[in-house]
Amino acid sequence: MEIKENISLQSLHSFGCNEKANYFAKIDSIEAIEKCIQWAKEKDIPYFILGAGSNILFTKTFEGLVLKMEIMGIKKIKETASEVFLEVGAGENWHHFVSYCVQKGWGGLENLSLIPGTVGAAPIENIGAYGVEAKDSIASVTAYDTQIAQFIILQNSDCAFGYRTSLFKMDKTRYIISSVQFVLQKQPIFRTEYGAIKEVLHQKNNKQASLDAIANAVIQIRSEKYPHPQKLGNAGSFFKNPTVTKAIFETLIAAYPKIIAYPISDNAYKLAAGWLIEDCGWKGKQKGNVGCYEKQSLVIVHYNNGPGIEIFNFSEEIIQSVLSKFGILLEREVVIY
Ligand code: EPU
């Protein structure tokens, strides 16, 4: 275990701000997790687990130990007539793993193609796109419980999965995910009801749905709509889509007939935050080093070499303007440190 001091986090997170960490180490085994946590506890400093750094904004120096998760491996652990169970190291690249499943003909994750990040981050955020969430294919999660200093296995139902949240997100420092066990379908059910997927499949000569066709459609949609982090600093959706009661939705739609919303239960609606932000005039707007992406207002982009706090302040301005126009308080989806 090699612990380095005073390391720049610039190349380690997708916003690319030049913030630093006092200490930094790579973790490529379960033993390394135990050793590093022990080291941080003895020194009495905080620690932070970094995957691909694609959903975090550092706004200051991290006065502790940043641990870069690099536990790798995709292993088949069980197979039945209809399902395949895989154990995947937390450090594996998410899209690489999704493509591997698509190639093998195992369904469940194809709609989540091209989401940046690592496998270990997928349960934390319960990443989701095009009608599918990671939790739909997660059987269990293996994690180091720092409170009891032991590895434990949490079944899907123990993980408190919700929209872009989980037990791991609620209690950020307690669990360190080392691997995730997935259950995939050998006779996949294709989920093509999401408008954009339907359209792309239709354009491609009414192409029949298949794992490959869906994955390619998602890759095409995402590449057209989201900026590539290596070309333009960003962390995907910066805000969550807010949920409101039916009564609030009815008041809003009366005042703003074009508002975009989806019913999610008898009394709740999810509002498209991208529409709210766009309607406040932010789409494509740039201030200093930061901007609201021209093709998707939920995405904040970092043009130059500004400090993380500038991005945070820009997001605060968006929050305030949506609040004063619609009375809706947007919540950040990106983790802020
Ligand atoms: N919209 C606008 N203006 C905008 C952006 C969106 O009017 O600037 C409208 C769209 O026209 C559409 C609706 O808002 O009618 C929803 O937009 P979209 O389908 O693009 O999805 P989203 O709600 O903006 C969510 C996820 C994305 C995920 C997509 C596709 C959240 C916070 N974001 O975005 O996830 O890829 O759906 O399923 O739930 C991420 O979490 O980082 C992420 C990219």
mmCIF file of C-alpha atoms and ligand atoms in Angstrom:
data_model
loop_
_atom_site.group_PDB
_atom_site.id
_atom_site.type_symbol
_atom_site.label_atom_id
_atom_site.label_comp_id
_atom_site.label_asym_id
_atom_site.label_seq_id
_atom_site.Cartn_x
_atom_site.Cartn_y
_atom_site.Cartn_z
ATOM 1 C CA MET A 1 0.000 0.000 0.000
ATOM 2 C CA GLU A 2 1.548 3.257 -1.143
ATOM 3 C CA ILE A 3 0.152 6.459 0.322
ATOM 4 C CA LYS A 4 1.090 9.612 -1.564
ATOM 5 C CA GLU A 5 0.897 13.142 -0.198
ATOM 6 C CA ASN A 6 -0.494 16.377 -1.602
ATOM 7 C CA ILE A 7 -1.973 14.955 -4.817
ATOM 8 C CA SER A 8 -3.951 16.936 -7.410
ATOM 9 C CA LEU A 9 -7.429 15.510 -8.055
ATOM 10 C CA GLN A 10 -7.666 17.236 -11.449
ATOM 11 C CA SER A 11 -7.328 14.116 -13.597
ATOM 12 C CA LEU A 12 -9.288 11.970 -11.143
ATOM 13 C CA HIS A 13 -12.731 13.550 -11.481
ATOM 14 C CA SER A 14 -14.730 14.509 -14.544
ATOM 15 C CA PHE A 15 -15.162 18.208 -13.672
ATOM 16 C CA GLY A 16 -11.363 18.440 -13.797
ATOM 17 C CA CYS A 17 -10.968 21.174 -11.164
ATOM 18 C CA ASN A 18 -7.503 21.463 -9.704
ATOM 19 C CA GLU A 19 -8.407 20.691 -6.080
ATOM 20 C CA LYS A 20 -6.058 18.579 -3.968
ATOM 21 C CA ALA A 21 -6.083 15.755 -1.447
ATOM 22 C CA ASN A 22 -3.684 15.621 1.484
ATOM 23 C CA TYR A 23 -3.243 11.860 1.032
ATOM 24 C CA PHE A 24 -4.010 9.477 -1.801
ATOM 25 C CA ALA A 25 -3.798 5.698 -2.376
ATOM 26 C CA LYS A 26 -5.045 3.145 -4.889
ATOM 27 C CA ILE A 27 -6.997 0.142 -3.631
ATOM 28 C CA ASP A 28 -6.804 -3.035 -5.710
ATOM 29 C CA SER A 29 -7.678 -5.725 -3.156
ATOM 30 C CA ILE A 30 -9.953 -6.260 -0.171
ATOM 31 C CA GLU A 31 -6.876 -6.373 2.081
ATOM 32 C CA ALA A 32 -5.901 -2.897 0.845
ATOM 33 C CA ILE A 33 -9.314 -1.571 1.950
ATOM 34 C CA GLU A 34 -8.745 -2.803 5.512
ATOM 35 C CA LYS A 35 -5.169 -1.492 5.664
ATOM 36 C CA CYS A 36 -6.000 1.969 4.318
ATOM 37 C CA ILE A 37 -9.011 2.449 6.583
ATOM 38 C CA GLN A 38 -6.930 1.336 9.559
ATOM 39 C CA TRP A 39 -4.239 3.864 8.557
ATOM 40 C CA ALA A 40 -6.785 6.707 8.302
ATOM 41 C CA LYS A 41 -8.360 5.742 11.632
ATOM 42 C CA GLU A 42 -4.981 5.727 13.386
ATOM 43 C CA LYS A 43 -4.195 9.152 11.953
ATOM 44 C CA ASP A 44 -7.731 10.270 12.805
ATOM 45 C CA ILE A 45 -8.390 11.751 9.343
ATOM 46 C CA PRO A 46 -11.413 11.343 7.066
ATOM 47 C CA TYR A 47 -11.343 9.123 3.960
ATOM 48 C CA PHE A 48 -13.168 9.281 0.700
ATOM 49 C CA ILE A 49 -13.640 6.538 -1.910
ATOM 50 C CA LEU A 50 -13.280 7.649 -5.493
ATOM 51 C CA GLY A 51 -14.450 5.557 -8.444
ATOM 52 C CA ALA A 52 -14.181 7.182 -11.868
ATOM 53 C CA GLY A 53 -14.955 10.551 -10.248
ATOM 54 C CA SER A 54 -17.844 11.114 -12.636
ATOM 55 C CA ASN A 55 -20.443 12.273 -10.127
ATOM 56 C CA ILE A 56 -18.462 14.459 -7.753
ATOM 57 C CA LEU A 57 -17.506 18.087 -7.484
ATOM 58 C CA PHE A 58 -14.527 18.939 -5.277
ATOM 59 C CA THR A 59 -14.760 22.537 -4.088
ATOM 60 C CA LYS A 60 -11.781 22.526 -1.706
ATOM 61 C CA THR A 61 -8.755 20.504 -0.606
ATOM 62 C CA PHE A 62 -9.726 17.132 0.828
ATOM 63 C CA GLU A 63 -8.037 17.161 4.222
ATOM 64 C CA GLY A 64 -7.796 13.414 4.467
ATOM 65 C CA LEU A 65 -7.174 10.229 2.474
ATOM 66 C CA VAL A 66 -8.669 9.762 -0.998
ATOM 67 C CA LEU A 67 -8.831 6.096 -1.979
ATOM 68 C CA LYS A 68 -9.132 5.269 -5.658
ATOM 69 C CA MET A 69 -11.096 2.040 -6.078
ATOM 70 C CA GLU A 70 -9.340 -0.335 -8.466
ATOM 71 C CA ILE A 71 -10.658 -3.787 -7.485
ATOM 72 C CA MET A 72 -11.220 -5.527 -10.821
ATOM 73 C CA GLY A 73 -12.720 -8.738 -12.207
ATOM 74 C CA ILE A 74 -15.936 -10.147 -13.703
ATOM 75 C CA LYS A 75 -16.709 -13.661 -12.468
ATOM 76 C CA LYS A 76 -19.686 -15.954 -13.141
ATOM 77 C CA ILE A 77 -20.881 -17.286 -9.770
ATOM 78 C CA LYS A 78 -24.086 -19.126 -10.720
ATOM 79 C CA GLU A 79 -26.189 -19.947 -13.759
ATOM 80 C CA THR A 80 -29.742 -21.289 -14.021
ATOM 81 C CA ALA A 81 -31.956 -21.959 -17.057
ATOM 82 C CA SER A 82 -33.060 -18.338 -17.111
ATOM 83 C CA GLU A 83 -30.487 -16.306 -15.180
ATOM 84 C CA VAL A 84 -26.767 -15.638 -14.838
ATOM 85 C CA PHE A 85 -25.230 -14.345 -11.607
ATOM 86 C CA LEU A 86 -22.007 -12.352 -11.881
ATOM 87 C CA GLU A 87 -19.676 -10.940 -9.265
ATOM 88 C CA VAL A 88 -17.988 -7.764 -10.472
ATOM 89 C CA GLY A 89 -15.146 -5.798 -8.862
ATOM 90 C CA ALA A 90 -16.076 -2.283 -7.729
ATOM 91 C CA GLY A 91 -13.305 -0.729 -9.843
ATOM 92 C CA GLU A 92 -14.524 -2.132 -13.192
ATOM 93 C CA ASN A 93 -15.606 0.475 -15.722
ATOM 94 C CA TRP A 94 -19.416 0.514 -15.854
ATOM 95 C CA HIS A 95 -19.838 0.799 -19.626
ATOM 96 C CA HIS A 96 -17.229 -1.879 -20.240
ATOM 97 C CA PHE A 97 -19.196 -4.231 -17.975
ATOM 98 C CA VAL A 98 -22.545 -3.371 -19.646
ATOM 99 C CA SER A 99 -21.015 -4.028 -23.097
ATOM 100 C CA TYR A 100 -19.658 -7.375 -21.860
ATOM 101 C CA CYS A 101 -23.192 -8.428 -20.788
ATOM 102 C CA VAL A 102 -24.715 -7.248 -24.090
ATOM 103 C CA GLN A 103 -22.108 -9.230 -26.037
ATOM 104 C CA LYS A 104 -22.876 -12.362 -24.031
ATOM 105 C CA GLY A 105 -26.618 -11.906 -24.688
ATOM 106 C CA TRP A 106 -27.458 -11.336 -21.023
ATOM 107 C CA GLY A 107 -30.146 -8.701 -20.555
ATOM 108 C CA GLY A 108 -30.906 -6.152 -17.859
ATOM 109 C CA LEU A 109 -28.303 -3.403 -18.171
ATOM 110 C CA GLU A 110 -28.382 -2.487 -21.888
ATOM 111 C CA ASN A 111 -30.455 0.690 -21.273
ATOM 112 C CA LEU A 112 -27.673 1.844 -18.928
ATOM 113 C CA SER A 113 -24.999 1.835 -21.646
ATOM 114 C CA LEU A 114 -22.448 4.657 -21.714
ATOM 115 C CA ILE A 115 -23.166 5.928 -18.196
ATOM 116 C CA PRO A 116 -19.779 7.132 -16.961
ATOM 117 C CA GLY A 117 -18.425 5.670 -13.748
ATOM 118 C CA THR A 118 -17.474 2.443 -12.048
ATOM 119 C CA VAL A 119 -19.415 -0.662 -11.029
ATOM 120 C CA GLY A 120 -18.961 0.174 -7.334
ATOM 121 C CA ALA A 121 -20.653 3.550 -7.791
ATOM 122 C CA ALA A 122 -23.707 2.058 -9.526
ATOM 123 C CA PRO A 123 -25.478 0.882 -6.326
ATOM 124 C CA ILE A 124 -24.525 4.058 -4.422
ATOM 125 C CA GLU A 125 -26.363 6.331 -6.854
ATOM 126 C CA ASN A 126 -28.701 3.596 -8.050
ATOM 127 C CA ILE A 127 -27.830 4.924 -11.501
ATOM 128 C CA GLY A 128 -30.690 5.032 -13.965
ATOM 129 C CA ALA A 129 -31.632 5.925 -17.512
ATOM 130 C CA TYR A 130 -34.315 5.195 -20.108
ATOM 131 C CA GLY A 131 -36.750 3.487 -17.753
ATOM 132 C CA VAL A 132 -34.200 1.242 -16.014
ATOM 133 C CA GLU A 133 -32.298 1.478 -12.727
ATOM 134 C CA ALA A 134 -29.222 -0.439 -11.588
ATOM 135 C CA LYS A 135 -31.195 -1.871 -8.641
ATOM 136 C CA ASP A 136 -33.331 -3.882 -11.088
ATOM 137 C CA SER A 137 -30.329 -6.140 -11.805
ATOM 138 C CA ILE A 138 -28.438 -6.050 -8.492
ATOM 139 C CA ALA A 139 -28.752 -9.222 -6.402
ATOM 140 C CA SER A 140 -26.450 -8.150 -3.566
ATOM 141 C CA VAL A 141 -23.537 -5.904 -2.667
ATOM 142 C CA THR A 142 -20.351 -6.850 -0.796
ATOM 143 C CA ALA A 143 -18.976 -4.023 1.316
ATOM 144 C CA TYR A 144 -16.515 -3.358 4.108
ATOM 145 C CA ASP A 145 -18.497 -2.081 7.077
ATOM 146 C CA THR A 146 -16.074 0.345 8.702
ATOM 147 C CA GLN A 147 -18.135 0.430 11.907
ATOM 148 C CA ILE A 148 -17.583 -3.254 12.666
ATOM 149 C CA ALA A 149 -14.377 -3.626 10.589
ATOM 150 C CA GLN A 150 -15.781 -6.576 8.627
ATOM 151 C CA PHE A 151 -16.916 -7.413 5.110
ATOM 152 C CA ILE A 152 -20.665 -7.972 4.852
ATOM 153 C CA ILE A 153 -23.086 -8.937 2.085
ATOM 154 C CA LEU A 154 -26.172 -6.775 1.725
ATOM 155 C CA GLN A 155 -29.074 -8.258 -0.230
ATOM 156 C CA ASN A 156 -30.934 -6.005 -2.674
ATOM 157 C CA SER A 157 -33.741 -5.474 -0.141
ATOM 158 C CA ASP A 158 -31.212 -4.335 2.507
ATOM 159 C CA CYS A 159 -29.818 -1.573 0.273
ATOM 160 C CA ALA A 160 -32.706 0.955 0.638
ATOM 161 C CA PHE A 161 -32.629 1.714 -3.083
ATOM 162 C CA GLY A 162 -34.582 4.753 -4.250
ATOM 163 C CA TYR A 163 -34.418 7.324 -7.054
ATOM 164 C CA ARG A 164 -30.666 8.121 -7.286
ATOM 165 C CA THR A 165 -30.136 7.013 -3.692
ATOM 166 C CA SER A 166 -29.389 4.023 -1.458
ATOM 167 C CA LEU A 167 -28.184 3.055 1.988
ATOM 168 C CA PHE A 168 -24.637 3.706 0.741
ATOM 169 C CA LYS A 169 -25.444 7.268 -0.250
ATOM 170 C CA MET A 170 -27.281 8.014 3.012
ATOM 171 C CA ASP A 171 -24.388 6.834 5.168
ATOM 172 C CA LYS A 172 -21.468 7.838 2.954
ATOM 173 C CA THR A 173 -18.485 6.829 5.047
ATOM 174 C CA ARG A 174 -19.734 3.627 6.663
ATOM 175 C CA TYR A 175 -19.662 1.162 3.741
ATOM 176 C CA ILE A 176 -16.914 0.622 1.187
ATOM 177 C CA ILE A 177 -18.237 -1.440 -1.698
ATOM 178 C CA SER A 178 -15.723 -4.024 -2.936
ATOM 179 C CA SER A 179 -17.922 -5.944 -5.405
ATOM 180 C CA VAL A 180 -21.461 -6.091 -6.735
ATOM 181 C CA GLN A 181 -23.391 -9.246 -7.577
ATOM 182 C CA PHE A 182 -25.667 -8.879 -10.600
ATOM 183 C CA VAL A 183 -28.475 -11.101 -11.870
ATOM 184 C CA LEU A 184 -28.951 -10.983 -15.636
ATOM 185 C CA GLN A 185 -31.586 -12.483 -17.884
ATOM 186 C CA LYS A 186 -30.867 -15.118 -20.521
ATOM 187 C CA GLN A 187 -34.258 -14.437 -22.143
ATOM 188 C CA PRO A 188 -34.193 -10.651 -21.901
ATOM 189 C CA ILE A 189 -37.239 -8.431 -21.723
ATOM 190 C CA PHE A 190 -36.591 -5.437 -23.974
ATOM 191 C CA ARG A 191 -37.444 -2.065 -22.470
ATOM 192 C CA THR A 192 -38.053 0.220 -25.412
ATOM 193 C CA GLU A 193 -41.040 2.211 -24.166
ATOM 194 C CA TYR A 194 -38.906 5.323 -23.521
ATOM 195 C CA GLY A 195 -39.674 7.737 -26.398
ATOM 196 C CA ALA A 196 -36.121 8.441 -27.514
ATOM 197 C CA ILE A 197 -35.235 4.718 -27.753
ATOM 198 C CA LYS A 198 -38.387 3.987 -29.757
ATOM 199 C CA GLU A 199 -37.555 6.780 -32.181
ATOM 200 C CA VAL A 200 -33.967 5.689 -32.796
ATOM 201 C CA LEU A 201 -34.977 2.042 -33.303
ATOM 202 C CA HIS A 202 -37.673 3.182 -35.729
ATOM 203 C CA GLN A 203 -35.290 5.432 -37.687
ATOM 204 C CA LYS A 204 -32.930 2.516 -38.135
ATOM 205 C CA ASN A 205 -35.265 0.821 -40.642
ATOM 206 C CA ASN A 206 -37.747 -0.206 -38.021
ATOM 207 C CA LYS A 207 -35.037 -2.321 -36.508
ATOM 208 C CA GLN A 208 -36.281 -5.108 -34.256
ATOM 209 C CA ALA A 209 -35.355 -4.718 -30.605
ATOM 210 C CA SER A 210 -32.342 -6.724 -29.481
ATOM 211 C CA LEU A 211 -29.823 -6.137 -26.694
ATOM 212 C CA ASP A 212 -27.376 -4.823 -29.250
ATOM 213 C CA ALA A 213 -29.875 -2.541 -30.977
ATOM 214 C CA ILE A 214 -31.024 -1.067 -27.652
ATOM 215 C CA ALA A 215 -27.459 -0.555 -26.393
ATOM 216 C CA ASN A 216 -26.530 1.137 -29.689
ATOM 217 C CA ALA A 217 -29.633 3.340 -29.578
ATOM 218 C CA VAL A 218 -28.787 4.436 -26.015
ATOM 219 C CA ILE A 219 -25.161 5.084 -27.011
ATOM 220 C CA GLN A 220 -26.351 7.223 -29.920
ATOM 221 C CA ILE A 221 -28.836 9.208 -27.770
ATOM 222 C CA ARG A 222 -26.345 9.805 -24.977
ATOM 223 C CA SER A 223 -23.521 10.793 -27.317
ATOM 224 C CA GLU A 224 -25.773 13.354 -29.001
ATOM 225 C CA LYS A 225 -27.127 14.807 -25.752
ATOM 226 C CA TYR A 226 -24.358 14.604 -23.163
ATOM 227 C CA PRO A 227 -20.916 16.174 -23.476
ATOM 228 C CA HIS A 228 -17.975 13.774 -23.284
ATOM 229 C CA PRO A 229 -16.215 14.451 -19.937
ATOM 230 C CA GLN A 230 -12.796 14.122 -21.569
ATOM 231 C CA LYS A 231 -13.695 16.952 -23.930
ATOM 232 C CA LEU A 232 -15.762 19.132 -21.612
ATOM 233 C CA GLY A 233 -15.786 18.820 -17.808
ATOM 234 C CA ASN A 234 -19.184 17.703 -16.459
ATOM 235 C CA ALA A 235 -20.845 15.123 -14.235
ATOM 236 C CA GLY A 236 -23.994 14.236 -16.207
ATOM 237 C CA SER A 237 -27.224 15.447 -14.613
ATOM 238 C CA PHE A 238 -26.232 17.962 -11.959
ATOM 239 C CA PHE A 239 -29.710 18.067 -10.380
ATOM 240 C CA LYS A 240 -32.368 15.486 -9.571
ATOM 241 C CA ASN A 241 -35.801 15.628 -11.145
ATOM 242 C CA PRO A 242 -37.982 16.891 -8.273
ATOM 243 C CA THR A 243 -41.112 15.119 -7.064
ATOM 244 C CA VAL A 244 -44.195 17.190 -6.221
ATOM 245 C CA THR A 245 -47.717 16.421 -5.023
ATOM 246 C CA LYS A 246 -50.615 16.289 -7.472
ATOM 247 C CA ALA A 247 -51.973 19.545 -6.014
ATOM 248 C CA ILE A 248 -48.694 21.387 -6.639
ATOM 249 C CA PHE A 249 -48.457 19.884 -10.120
ATOM 250 C CA GLU A 250 -51.991 21.119 -10.928
ATOM 251 C CA THR A 251 -51.167 24.648 -9.799
ATOM 252 C CA LEU A 252 -47.963 24.593 -11.870
ATOM 253 C CA ILE A 253 -49.565 23.246 -15.043
ATOM 254 C CA ALA A 254 -52.323 25.863 -14.825
ATOM 255 C CA ALA A 255 -49.676 28.600 -14.748
ATOM 256 C CA TYR A 256 -47.178 26.898 -17.117
ATOM 257 C CA PRO A 257 -49.085 24.644 -19.545
ATOM 258 C CA LYS A 258 -45.867 23.485 -21.250
ATOM 259 C CA ILE A 259 -44.257 22.132 -18.087
ATOM 260 C CA ILE A 260 -42.974 18.550 -18.488
ATOM 261 C CA ALA A 261 -44.004 16.083 -15.787
ATOM 262 C CA TYR A 262 -44.786 12.378 -15.332
ATOM 263 C CA PRO A 263 -47.177 10.835 -12.792
ATOM 264 C CA ILE A 264 -45.274 8.442 -10.522
ATOM 265 C CA SER A 265 -48.130 7.519 -8.168
ATOM 266 C CA ASP A 266 -51.745 8.589 -7.503
ATOM 267 C CA ASN A 267 -50.599 11.689 -5.677
ATOM 268 C CA ALA A 268 -47.111 12.422 -6.985
ATOM 269 C CA TYR A 269 -45.548 13.802 -10.159
ATOM 270 C CA LYS A 270 -41.931 13.957 -11.245
ATOM 271 C CA LEU A 271 -41.013 17.239 -12.916
ATOM 272 C CA ALA A 272 -38.348 17.459 -15.647
ATOM 273 C CA ALA A 273 -35.806 19.738 -13.953
ATOM 274 C CA GLY A 274 -34.187 20.307 -17.368
ATOM 275 C CA TRP A 275 -37.361 22.029 -18.549
ATOM 276 C CA LEU A 276 -37.602 24.229 -15.422
ATOM 277 C CA ILE A 277 -33.965 25.321 -15.820
ATOM 278 C CA GLU A 278 -34.392 25.947 -19.546
ATOM 279 C CA ASP A 279 -37.538 27.986 -18.924
ATOM 280 C CA CYS A 280 -35.551 30.194 -16.526
ATOM 281 C CA GLY A 281 -33.270 31.017 -19.463
ATOM 282 C CA TRP A 282 -30.172 29.060 -18.413
ATOM 283 C CA LYS A 283 -29.794 26.684 -21.359
ATOM 284 C CA GLY A 284 -26.508 27.445 -23.158
ATOM 285 C CA LYS A 285 -25.631 30.310 -20.778
ATOM 286 C CA GLN A 286 -21.977 30.720 -19.752
ATOM 287 C CA LYS A 287 -20.514 32.686 -16.836
ATOM 288 C CA GLY A 288 -16.742 32.703 -16.446
ATOM 289 C CA ASN A 289 -15.489 29.127 -16.595
ATOM 290 C CA VAL A 290 -18.904 27.519 -16.102
ATOM 291 C CA GLY A 291 -22.019 27.005 -18.187
ATOM 292 C CA CYS A 292 -25.360 25.290 -18.559
ATOM 293 C CA TYR A 293 -24.974 22.802 -21.429
ATOM 294 C CA GLU A 294 -26.605 23.949 -24.663
ATOM 295 C CA LYS A 295 -28.244 20.582 -25.452
ATOM 296 C CA GLN A 296 -29.369 19.536 -21.955
ATOM 297 C CA SER A 297 -29.930 22.049 -19.153
ATOM 298 C CA LEU A 298 -29.557 19.454 -16.395
ATOM 299 C CA VAL A 299 -25.860 19.312 -17.190
ATOM 300 C CA ILE A 300 -23.420 21.913 -15.861
ATOM 301 C CA VAL A 301 -20.191 22.160 -17.851
ATOM 302 C CA HIS A 302 -16.726 23.379 -16.903
ATOM 303 C CA TYR A 303 -15.072 25.123 -19.873
ATOM 304 C CA ASN A 304 -11.699 26.130 -18.549
ATOM 305 C CA ASN A 305 -9.557 25.705 -15.513
ATOM 306 C CA GLY A 306 -11.760 27.267 -12.839
ATOM 307 C CA PRO A 307 -11.973 26.311 -9.174
ATOM 308 C CA GLY A 308 -14.658 23.880 -8.013
ATOM 309 C CA ILE A 309 -16.352 26.573 -5.956
ATOM 310 C CA GLU A 310 -17.151 28.528 -9.128
ATOM 311 C CA ILE A 311 -19.160 25.551 -10.416
ATOM 312 C CA PHE A 312 -20.900 25.220 -7.063
ATOM 313 C CA ASN A 313 -21.819 28.921 -7.047
ATOM 314 C CA PHE A 314 -23.202 28.662 -10.586
ATOM 315 C CA SER A 315 -25.398 25.729 -9.508
ATOM 316 C CA GLU A 316 -26.607 27.806 -6.551
ATOM 317 C CA GLU A 317 -27.703 30.581 -8.939
ATOM 318 C CA ILE A 318 -29.709 28.062 -10.976
ATOM 319 C CA ILE A 319 -31.332 26.710 -7.797
ATOM 320 C CA GLN A 320 -32.298 30.222 -6.678
ATOM 321 C CA SER A 321 -33.758 31.186 -10.044
ATOM 322 C CA VAL A 322 -35.870 28.000 -10.328
ATOM 323 C CA LEU A 323 -37.021 28.537 -6.737
ATOM 324 C CA SER A 324 -38.091 32.106 -7.311
ATOM 325 C CA LYS A 325 -39.924 31.353 -10.587
ATOM 326 C CA PHE A 326 -41.594 28.008 -9.761
ATOM 327 C CA GLY A 327 -41.321 27.674 -5.971
ATOM 328 C CA ILE A 328 -39.453 24.376 -6.508
ATOM 329 C CA LEU A 329 -36.219 23.703 -4.631
ATOM 330 C CA LEU A 330 -33.881 21.679 -6.852
ATOM 331 C CA GLU A 331 -31.650 19.127 -5.166
ATOM 332 C CA ARG A 332 -28.154 18.400 -6.452
ATOM 333 C CA GLU A 333 -27.596 14.892 -7.759
ATOM 334 C CA VAL A 334 -23.820 15.345 -7.886
ATOM 335 C CA VAL A 335 -21.950 14.748 -4.631
ATOM 336 C CA ILE A 336 -20.346 17.962 -3.358
ATOM 337 C CA TYR A 337 -17.260 17.926 -1.266
HETATM 338 N N1 EPU B 1 -35.945 18.788 -21.143
HETATM 339 C C1 EPU B 1 -36.080 20.117 -21.489
HETATM 340 N N2 EPU B 1 -34.971 20.918 -21.479
HETATM 341 C C2 EPU B 1 -33.744 20.426 -21.173
HETATM 342 C C3 EPU B 1 -33.602 19.073 -20.802
HETATM 343 C C4 EPU B 1 -34.720 18.271 -20.797
HETATM 344 O O1 EPU B 1 -37.157 20.590 -21.791
HETATM 345 O O2 EPU B 1 -32.787 21.202 -21.213
HETATM 346 C C5 EPU B 1 -37.122 17.925 -21.191
HETATM 347 C C6 EPU B 1 -36.950 16.884 -22.308
HETATM 348 O O3 EPU B 1 -37.387 17.375 -23.534
HETATM 349 C C7 EPU B 1 -37.794 15.744 -21.811
HETATM 350 C C8 EPU B 1 -37.692 15.859 -20.281
HETATM 351 O O4 EPU B 1 -37.205 17.166 -19.993
HETATM 352 O O5 EPU B 1 -39.142 15.910 -22.185
HETATM 353 C C9 EPU B 1 -36.754 14.825 -19.685
HETATM 354 O O6 EPU B 1 -35.490 14.945 -20.314
HETATM 355 P P1 EPU B 1 -34.560 13.673 -20.636
HETATM 356 O O7 EPU B 1 -35.331 12.565 -21.226
HETATM 357 O O8 EPU B 1 -33.384 14.201 -21.366
HETATM 358 O O9 EPU B 1 -34.135 13.146 -19.231
HETATM 359 P P2 EPU B 1 -33.718 13.932 -17.919
HETATM 360 O O10 EPU B 1 -34.870 13.920 -16.973
HETATM 361 O O11 EPU B 1 -33.149 15.241 -18.283
HETATM 362 C C10 EPU B 1 -32.858 11.753 -16.733
HETATM 363 C C11 EPU B 1 -31.681 11.331 -15.915
HETATM 364 C C12 EPU B 1 -30.477 11.059 -16.797
HETATM 365 C C13 EPU B 1 -30.867 9.958 -17.781
HETATM 366 C C14 EPU B 1 -32.076 10.450 -18.600
HETATM 367 C C15 EPU B 1 -32.609 9.413 -19.556
HETATM 368 C C16 EPU B 1 -31.960 12.383 -13.750
HETATM 369 C C17 EPU B 1 -31.494 13.466 -12.833
HETATM 370 N N3 EPU B 1 -31.369 12.361 -14.949
HETATM 371 O O12 EPU B 1 -32.536 13.008 -17.353
HETATM 372 O O13 EPU B 1 -29.426 10.566 -15.976
HETATM 373 O O14 EPU B 1 -29.807 9.643 -18.637
HETATM 374 O O15 EPU B 1 -33.169 10.775 -17.695
HETATM 375 O O16 EPU B 1 -33.330 8.434 -18.877
HETATM 376 O O17 EPU B 1 -32.808 11.573 -13.381
HETATM 377 C C18 EPU B 1 -27.540 11.286 -14.717
HETATM 378 O O18 EPU B 1 -28.135 10.946 -13.700
HETATM 379 O O19 EPU B 1 -26.363 11.778 -14.665
HETATM 380 C C19 EPU B 1 -28.194 11.165 -16.000
HETATM 381 C C20 EPU B 1 -27.618 11.588 -17.094
#
